[in-house]
Amino acid sequence: MGVRLMVVDDHRLLAEALASALKLRGHRVLAAAAPAVGAADLVISRAPEVCLLGTAAPAEPGTFDPIVKIKRERPQVAVVVLGPVPSPRGIAAAFASGASGYVRHDERIEGVERAIMKARAGEAAVAPQLLQGAFGELLNPVAQPDDEGQRLLQMLTPREVEVLVRVAEGEDTRLIAAGMGIAASTARTHVQRVLMKLGVGSRLEAAALAARTGLLDRAGPVG
């Protein structure tokens, strides 16, 4: 049976894409919105069964304040966080705020759906490997935690970074080519190289990965 959902994410395009995918799988999506001051109030007013909350920085102070407010006003709403590979601090903060689950941003739609169903049933929706990784880092801390966004940025050439930013802004091959002053075939080749280096299969996945890891913020605007 379908679940009544809301999707809240930093990037509206990604929120709407996830909402559309979930609708196709039989779920009722009440809204897909970008986080703002009133995001928690919107969830409280619509009262979904499950809210998917996207974040690029789970360890940042205040990231999960909306969850605290939602759970205070609507304790029956299960909140599942969508984010990057979490640090122990990040995953602990999510659950301490009242989240019912944590799913990696690059999880397949089937995995997201499993988390939704578990959360609605009152179960903890978190992959065992995430918990193992978090506990492993707690037991064996590293001096310099891995910065996935920086690592990915170093894999790309400056031109590929510009292509990725343009992809994330919704430009198609024709617009990328025009904006960069290159042939459409060259732009298409750049896009394919970016997808290959990031290990993703589509432009949407590339945009999601770049947004979640903070790569877009590091890259800055195109111009």
PDB file of C-alpha atoms in Angstrom:
ATOM      1  CA  MET A   1       0.000   0.000   0.000  1.00  0.00           C
ATOM      2  CA  GLY A   2       1.313   3.464  -0.891  1.00  0.00           C
ATOM      3  CA  VAL A   3       2.720   5.830   1.711  1.00  0.00           C
ATOM      4  CA  ARG A   4       1.732   9.491   2.165  1.00  0.00           C
ATOM      5  CA  LEU A   5       5.031  11.336   1.723  1.00  0.00           C
ATOM      6  CA  MET A   6       6.739  14.678   1.625  1.00  0.00           C
ATOM      7  CA  VAL A   7      10.168  15.263   0.070  1.00  0.00           C
ATOM      8  CA  VAL A   8      12.254  18.170   1.382  1.00  0.00           C
ATOM      9  CA  ASP A   9      15.652  18.849  -0.173  1.00  0.00           C
ATOM     10  CA  ASP A  10      18.189  21.659  -0.677  1.00  0.00           C
ATOM     11  CA  HIS A  11      17.729  21.366  -4.434  1.00  0.00           C
ATOM     12  CA  ARG A  12      14.170  21.596  -5.732  1.00  0.00           C
ATOM     13  CA  LEU A  13      15.010  19.785  -8.979  1.00  0.00           C
ATOM     14  CA  LEU A  14      16.235  16.754  -7.050  1.00  0.00           C
ATOM     15  CA  ALA A  15      13.269  16.847  -4.683  1.00  0.00           C
ATOM     16  CA  GLU A  16      10.853  16.877  -7.597  1.00  0.00           C
ATOM     17  CA  ALA A  17      12.712  14.075  -9.387  1.00  0.00           C
ATOM     18  CA  LEU A  18      12.584  11.856  -6.296  1.00  0.00           C
ATOM     19  CA  ALA A  19       8.939  12.727  -5.753  1.00  0.00           C
ATOM     20  CA  SER A  20       8.120  11.737  -9.338  1.00  0.00           C
ATOM     21  CA  ALA A  21       9.951   8.413  -8.968  1.00  0.00           C
ATOM     22  CA  LEU A  22       8.056   7.619  -5.787  1.00  0.00           C
ATOM     23  CA  LYS A  23       4.728   8.546  -7.365  1.00  0.00           C
ATOM     24  CA  LEU A  24       5.427   6.067 -10.151  1.00  0.00           C
ATOM     25  CA  ARG A  25       5.894   3.395  -7.478  1.00  0.00           C
ATOM     26  CA  GLY A  26       2.425   4.026  -6.094  1.00  0.00           C
ATOM     27  CA  HIS A  27       3.121   6.436  -3.257  1.00  0.00           C
ATOM     28  CA  ARG A  28       1.171   9.616  -2.596  1.00  0.00           C
ATOM     29  CA  VAL A  29       3.557  12.571  -2.497  1.00  0.00           C
ATOM     30  CA  LEU A  30       1.896  15.543  -0.827  1.00  0.00           C
ATOM     31  CA  ALA A  31       4.656  17.999  -1.687  1.00  0.00           C
ATOM     32  CA  ALA A  32       8.225  18.288  -2.901  1.00  0.00           C
ATOM     33  CA  ALA A  33       9.946  21.373  -1.561  1.00  0.00           C
ATOM     34  CA  ALA A  34      13.302  23.010  -0.983  1.00  0.00           C
ATOM     35  CA  PRO A  35      14.178  23.615   2.661  1.00  0.00           C
ATOM     36  CA  ALA A  36      13.443  27.091   3.886  1.00  0.00           C
ATOM     37  CA  VAL A  37      12.462  28.766   7.112  1.00  0.00           C
ATOM     38  CA  GLY A  38       8.948  27.344   6.751  1.00  0.00           C
ATOM     39  CA  ALA A  39       9.889  23.798   5.705  1.00  0.00           C
ATOM     40  CA  ALA A  40       9.108  22.278   9.107  1.00  0.00           C
ATOM     41  CA  ASP A  41       5.830  24.204   9.267  1.00  0.00           C
ATOM     42  CA  LEU A  42       4.848  22.833   5.854  1.00  0.00           C
ATOM     43  CA  VAL A  43       5.458  19.268   7.013  1.00  0.00           C
ATOM     44  CA  ILE A  44       3.541  19.923  10.224  1.00  0.00           C
ATOM     45  CA  SER A  45       0.575  21.354   8.321  1.00  0.00           C
ATOM     46  CA  ARG A  46       0.399  18.524   5.769  1.00  0.00           C
ATOM     47  CA  ALA A  47       1.121  15.738   8.292  1.00  0.00           C
ATOM     48  CA  PRO A  48       2.505  13.026   5.970  1.00  0.00           C
ATOM     49  CA  GLU A  49       3.250   9.544   7.214  1.00  0.00           C
ATOM     50  CA  VAL A  50       6.902   9.898   6.210  1.00  0.00           C
ATOM     51  CA  CYS A  51       9.065  12.905   5.371  1.00  0.00           C
ATOM     52  CA  LEU A  52      12.283  12.503   3.367  1.00  0.00           C
ATOM     53  CA  LEU A  53      14.690  15.234   4.430  1.00  0.00           C
ATOM     54  CA  GLY A  54      17.757  15.831   2.250  1.00  0.00           C
ATOM     55  CA  THR A  55      20.925  17.397   3.592  1.00  0.00           C
ATOM     56  CA  ALA A  56      24.455  17.924   2.295  1.00  0.00           C
ATOM     57  CA  ALA A  57      25.998  18.533   5.728  1.00  0.00           C
ATOM     58  CA  PRO A  58      24.635  16.168   8.392  1.00  0.00           C
ATOM     59  CA  ALA A  59      27.330  17.080  10.914  1.00  0.00           C
ATOM     60  CA  GLU A  60      26.703  20.844  10.769  1.00  0.00           C
ATOM     61  CA  PRO A  61      25.077  22.372  13.881  1.00  0.00           C
ATOM     62  CA  GLY A  62      21.386  23.116  13.396  1.00  0.00           C
ATOM     63  CA  THR A  63      20.983  20.884  10.335  1.00  0.00           C
ATOM     64  CA  PHE A  64      18.351  18.765  12.015  1.00  0.00           C
ATOM     65  CA  ASP A  65      16.489  21.500  13.894  1.00  0.00           C
ATOM     66  CA  PRO A  66      13.502  21.053  11.519  1.00  0.00           C
ATOM     67  CA  ILE A  67      13.252  17.405  12.607  1.00  0.00           C
ATOM     68  CA  VAL A  68      13.128  18.440  16.253  1.00  0.00           C
ATOM     69  CA  LYS A  69      10.272  20.825  15.485  1.00  0.00           C
ATOM     70  CA  ILE A  70       8.410  18.289  13.355  1.00  0.00           C
ATOM     71  CA  LYS A  71       8.647  15.582  16.004  1.00  0.00           C
ATOM     72  CA  ARG A  72       7.541  17.999  18.712  1.00  0.00           C
ATOM     73  CA  GLU A  73       4.438  19.060  16.786  1.00  0.00           C
ATOM     74  CA  ARG A  74       3.732  15.854  14.824  1.00  0.00           C
ATOM     75  CA  PRO A  75       5.381  12.935  16.643  1.00  0.00           C
ATOM     76  CA  GLN A  76       3.606  10.457  14.362  1.00  0.00           C
ATOM     77  CA  VAL A  77       5.518  11.726  11.293  1.00  0.00           C
ATOM     78  CA  ALA A  78       8.534   9.510  10.571  1.00  0.00           C
ATOM     79  CA  VAL A  79      11.507  11.448   9.175  1.00  0.00           C
ATOM     80  CA  VAL A  80      14.138   9.719   7.022  1.00  0.00           C
ATOM     81  CA  VAL A  81      17.315  11.681   6.294  1.00  0.00           C
ATOM     82  CA  LEU A  82      18.888  11.518   2.824  1.00  0.00           C
ATOM     83  CA  GLY A  83      22.532  12.511   2.949  1.00  0.00           C
ATOM     84  CA  PRO A  84      26.162  11.754   2.138  1.00  0.00           C
ATOM     85  CA  VAL A  85      28.186   9.032   3.838  1.00  0.00           C
ATOM     86  CA  PRO A  86      27.664  10.129   7.432  1.00  0.00           C
ATOM     87  CA  SER A  87      30.311  10.738  10.050  1.00  0.00           C
ATOM     88  CA  PRO A  88      29.551   9.297  13.500  1.00  0.00           C
ATOM     89  CA  ARG A  89      28.600  12.817  14.574  1.00  0.00           C
ATOM     90  CA  GLY A  90      26.240  13.211  11.626  1.00  0.00           C
ATOM     91  CA  ILE A  91      24.368   9.948  12.025  1.00  0.00           C
ATOM     92  CA  ALA A  92      24.179  10.410  15.805  1.00  0.00           C
ATOM     93  CA  ALA A  93      22.784  13.925  15.333  1.00  0.00           C
ATOM     94  CA  ALA A  94      20.128  12.652  12.935  1.00  0.00           C
ATOM     95  CA  PHE A  95      18.793  10.058  15.346  1.00  0.00           C
ATOM     96  CA  ALA A  96      19.191  12.305  18.379  1.00  0.00           C
ATOM     97  CA  SER A  97      16.921  14.850  16.685  1.00  0.00           C
ATOM     98  CA  GLY A  98      14.216  12.223  16.248  1.00  0.00           C
ATOM     99  CA  ALA A  99      14.896  10.847  12.766  1.00  0.00           C
ATOM    100  CA  SER A 100      13.656   7.342  12.048  1.00  0.00           C
ATOM    101  CA  GLY A 101      16.247   6.561   9.399  1.00  0.00           C
ATOM    102  CA  TYR A 102      19.270   7.609   7.369  1.00  0.00           C
ATOM    103  CA  VAL A 103      19.740   6.707   3.709  1.00  0.00           C
ATOM    104  CA  ARG A 104      22.718   7.566   1.507  1.00  0.00           C
ATOM    105  CA  HIS A 105      21.944  10.042  -1.259  1.00  0.00           C
ATOM    106  CA  ASP A 106      23.199   7.612  -3.896  1.00  0.00           C
ATOM    107  CA  GLU A 107      20.965   4.763  -2.727  1.00  0.00           C
ATOM    108  CA  ARG A 108      18.795   3.215  -5.445  1.00  0.00           C
ATOM    109  CA  ILE A 109      15.087   4.051  -5.398  1.00  0.00           C
ATOM    110  CA  GLU A 110      14.355   0.534  -4.105  1.00  0.00           C
ATOM    111  CA  GLY A 111      16.534   1.203  -1.069  1.00  0.00           C
ATOM    112  CA  VAL A 112      14.855   4.535  -0.429  1.00  0.00           C
ATOM    113  CA  GLU A 113      11.489   2.827  -0.653  1.00  0.00           C
ATOM    114  CA  ARG A 114      12.540   0.123   1.831  1.00  0.00           C
ATOM    115  CA  ALA A 115      13.604   2.831   4.269  1.00  0.00           C
ATOM    116  CA  ILE A 116      10.256   4.565   3.854  1.00  0.00           C
ATOM    117  CA  MET A 117       8.333   1.384   4.617  1.00  0.00           C
ATOM    118  CA  LYS A 118      10.477   0.595   7.663  1.00  0.00           C
ATOM    119  CA  ALA A 119      10.095   4.107   9.012  1.00  0.00           C
ATOM    120  CA  ARG A 120       6.313   4.005   8.604  1.00  0.00           C
ATOM    121  CA  ALA A 121       6.280   0.701  10.494  1.00  0.00           C
ATOM    122  CA  GLY A 122       8.173   2.292  13.374  1.00  0.00           C
ATOM    123  CA  GLU A 123      11.465   0.545  12.658  1.00  0.00           C
ATOM    124  CA  ALA A 124      14.924   2.078  12.423  1.00  0.00           C
ATOM    125  CA  ALA A 125      15.625   2.569   8.718  1.00  0.00           C
ATOM    126  CA  VAL A 126      19.393   2.526   8.416  1.00  0.00           C
ATOM    127  CA  ALA A 127      21.640   0.176   6.464  1.00  0.00           C
ATOM    128  CA  PRO A 128      23.828  -2.049   8.675  1.00  0.00           C
ATOM    129  CA  GLN A 129      26.924  -1.003   6.735  1.00  0.00           C
ATOM    130  CA  LEU A 130      26.291   2.635   7.619  1.00  0.00           C
ATOM    131  CA  LEU A 131      26.162   1.775  11.294  1.00  0.00           C
ATOM    132  CA  GLN A 132      29.243  -0.399  10.961  1.00  0.00           C
ATOM    133  CA  GLY A 133      31.097   2.413   9.237  1.00  0.00           C
ATOM    134  CA  ALA A 134      30.051   4.929  11.866  1.00  0.00           C
ATOM    135  CA  PHE A 135      31.068   2.677  14.755  1.00  0.00           C
ATOM    136  CA  GLY A 136      34.299   1.806  12.960  1.00  0.00           C
ATOM    137  CA  GLU A 137      35.206   5.477  12.684  1.00  0.00           C
ATOM    138  CA  LEU A 138      34.379   6.006  16.346  1.00  0.00           C
ATOM    139  CA  LEU A 139      36.632   3.109  17.357  1.00  0.00           C
ATOM    140  CA  ASN A 140      39.402   4.031  14.901  1.00  0.00           C
ATOM    141  CA  PRO A 141      39.223   7.780  14.357  1.00  0.00           C
ATOM    142  CA  VAL A 142      41.270   9.355  11.589  1.00  0.00           C
ATOM    143  CA  ALA A 143      43.072  12.659  11.934  1.00  0.00           C
ATOM    144  CA  GLN A 144      41.672  14.031   8.663  1.00  0.00           C
ATOM    145  CA  PRO A 145      38.174  12.777   7.843  1.00  0.00           C
ATOM    146  CA  ASP A 146      37.556  12.084   4.178  1.00  0.00           C
ATOM    147  CA  ASP A 147      36.037  14.998   2.296  1.00  0.00           C
ATOM    148  CA  GLU A 148      34.102  13.296  -0.480  1.00  0.00           C
ATOM    149  CA  GLY A 149      33.279  16.540  -2.253  1.00  0.00           C
ATOM    150  CA  GLN A 150      36.925  17.579  -2.398  1.00  0.00           C
ATOM    151  CA  ARG A 151      37.963  14.093  -3.514  1.00  0.00           C
ATOM    152  CA  LEU A 152      35.474  14.133  -6.366  1.00  0.00           C
ATOM    153  CA  LEU A 153      36.481  17.664  -7.360  1.00  0.00           C
ATOM    154  CA  GLN A 154      40.115  16.582  -7.669  1.00  0.00           C
ATOM    155  CA  MET A 155      39.090  13.813 -10.083  1.00  0.00           C
ATOM    156  CA  LEU A 156      37.731  16.302 -12.620  1.00  0.00           C
ATOM    157  CA  THR A 157      39.483  18.744 -14.909  1.00  0.00           C
ATOM    158  CA  PRO A 158      38.420  22.425 -14.679  1.00  0.00           C
ATOM    159  CA  ARG A 159      36.426  22.035 -17.890  1.00  0.00           C
ATOM    160  CA  GLU A 160      34.684  18.907 -16.569  1.00  0.00           C
ATOM    161  CA  VAL A 161      33.829  20.770 -13.377  1.00  0.00           C
ATOM    162  CA  GLU A 162      32.168  23.494 -15.466  1.00  0.00           C
ATOM    163  CA  VAL A 163      30.244  20.832 -17.386  1.00  0.00           C
ATOM    164  CA  LEU A 164      29.061  19.254 -14.136  1.00  0.00           C
ATOM    165  CA  VAL A 165      27.874  22.603 -12.776  1.00  0.00           C
ATOM    166  CA  ARG A 166      25.966  23.250 -16.001  1.00  0.00           C
ATOM    167  CA  VAL A 167      24.417  19.765 -15.845  1.00  0.00           C
ATOM    168  CA  ALA A 168      23.328  20.429 -12.261  1.00  0.00           C
ATOM    169  CA  GLU A 169      21.736  23.694 -13.415  1.00  0.00           C
ATOM    170  CA  GLY A 170      19.625  21.737 -15.871  1.00  0.00           C
ATOM    171  CA  GLU A 171      21.389  22.654 -19.121  1.00  0.00           C
ATOM    172  CA  ASP A 172      21.095  20.185 -21.967  1.00  0.00           C
ATOM    173  CA  THR A 173      23.931  19.354 -24.384  1.00  0.00           C
ATOM    174  CA  ARG A 174      23.043  22.226 -26.729  1.00  0.00           C
ATOM    175  CA  LEU A 175      23.116  24.824 -23.957  1.00  0.00           C
ATOM    176  CA  ILE A 176      26.336  23.425 -22.506  1.00  0.00           C
ATOM    177  CA  ALA A 177      27.988  23.640 -25.898  1.00  0.00           C
ATOM    178  CA  ALA A 178      26.762  27.202 -26.501  1.00  0.00           C
ATOM    179  CA  GLY A 179      27.740  28.380 -23.032  1.00  0.00           C
ATOM    180  CA  MET A 180      31.245  26.940 -23.292  1.00  0.00           C
ATOM    181  CA  GLY A 181      31.814  27.789 -26.943  1.00  0.00           C
ATOM    182  CA  ILE A 182      32.395  24.164 -27.989  1.00  0.00           C
ATOM    183  CA  ALA A 183      30.773  21.715 -30.394  1.00  0.00           C
ATOM    184  CA  ALA A 184      27.775  19.708 -29.205  1.00  0.00           C
ATOM    185  CA  SER A 185      29.717  16.479 -29.801  1.00  0.00           C
ATOM    186  CA  THR A 186      32.525  17.764 -27.567  1.00  0.00           C
ATOM    187  CA  ALA A 187      30.058  18.743 -24.857  1.00  0.00           C
ATOM    188  CA  ARG A 188      28.499  15.287 -25.045  1.00  0.00           C
ATOM    189  CA  THR A 189      31.937  13.698 -24.637  1.00  0.00           C
ATOM    190  CA  HIS A 190      32.670  15.870 -21.603  1.00  0.00           C
ATOM    191  CA  VAL A 191      29.352  14.855 -20.022  1.00  0.00           C
ATOM    192  CA  GLN A 192      30.095  11.162 -20.557  1.00  0.00           C
ATOM    193  CA  ARG A 193      33.544  11.547 -19.011  1.00  0.00           C
ATOM    194  CA  VAL A 194      32.064  13.282 -15.977  1.00  0.00           C
ATOM    195  CA  LEU A 195      29.507  10.492 -15.502  1.00  0.00           C
ATOM    196  CA  MET A 196      32.236   7.871 -15.829  1.00  0.00           C
ATOM    197  CA  LYS A 197      34.574   9.564 -13.344  1.00  0.00           C
ATOM    198  CA  LEU A 198      31.800  10.038 -10.803  1.00  0.00           C
ATOM    199  CA  GLY A 199      30.640   6.449 -11.254  1.00  0.00           C
ATOM    200  CA  VAL A 200      27.025   7.351 -12.028  1.00  0.00           C
ATOM    201  CA  GLY A 201      24.722   6.384 -14.865  1.00  0.00           C
ATOM    202  CA  SER A 202      22.764   9.563 -15.556  1.00  0.00           C
ATOM    203  CA  ARG A 203      22.923  13.341 -15.442  1.00  0.00           C
ATOM    204  CA  LEU A 204      20.392  13.398 -12.614  1.00  0.00           C
ATOM    205  CA  GLU A 205      22.552  11.075 -10.524  1.00  0.00           C
ATOM    206  CA  ALA A 206      25.602  13.232 -11.236  1.00  0.00           C
ATOM    207  CA  ALA A 207      23.739  16.369 -10.148  1.00  0.00           C
ATOM    208  CA  ALA A 208      22.494  14.645  -6.997  1.00  0.00           C
ATOM    209  CA  LEU A 209      25.956  13.406  -6.062  1.00  0.00           C
ATOM    210  CA  ALA A 210      27.524  16.811  -6.675  1.00  0.00           C
ATOM    211  CA  ALA A 211      24.881  18.564  -4.601  1.00  0.00           C
ATOM    212  CA  ARG A 212      24.982  16.133  -1.692  1.00  0.00           C
ATOM    213  CA  THR A 213      28.745  16.136  -1.323  1.00  0.00           C
ATOM    214  CA  GLY A 214      29.061  19.920  -1.503  1.00  0.00           C
ATOM    215  CA  LEU A 215      30.987  19.712  -4.766  1.00  0.00           C
ATOM    216  CA  LEU A 216      28.786  22.375  -6.382  1.00  0.00           C
ATOM    217  CA  ASP A 217      29.457  24.845  -3.567  1.00  0.00           C
ATOM    218  CA  ARG A 218      33.196  24.281  -3.934  1.00  0.00           C
ATOM    219  CA  ALA A 219      33.075  24.625  -7.710  1.00  0.00           C
ATOM    220  CA  GLY A 220      31.282  27.961  -7.650  1.00  0.00           C
ATOM    221  CA  PRO A 221      29.138  29.446 -10.440  1.00  0.00           C
ATOM    222  CA  VAL A 222      29.953  28.999 -14.094  1.00  0.00           C
ATOM    223  CA  GLY A 223      30.851  31.962 -16.106  1.00  0.00           C
TER     224      GLY A 223
END
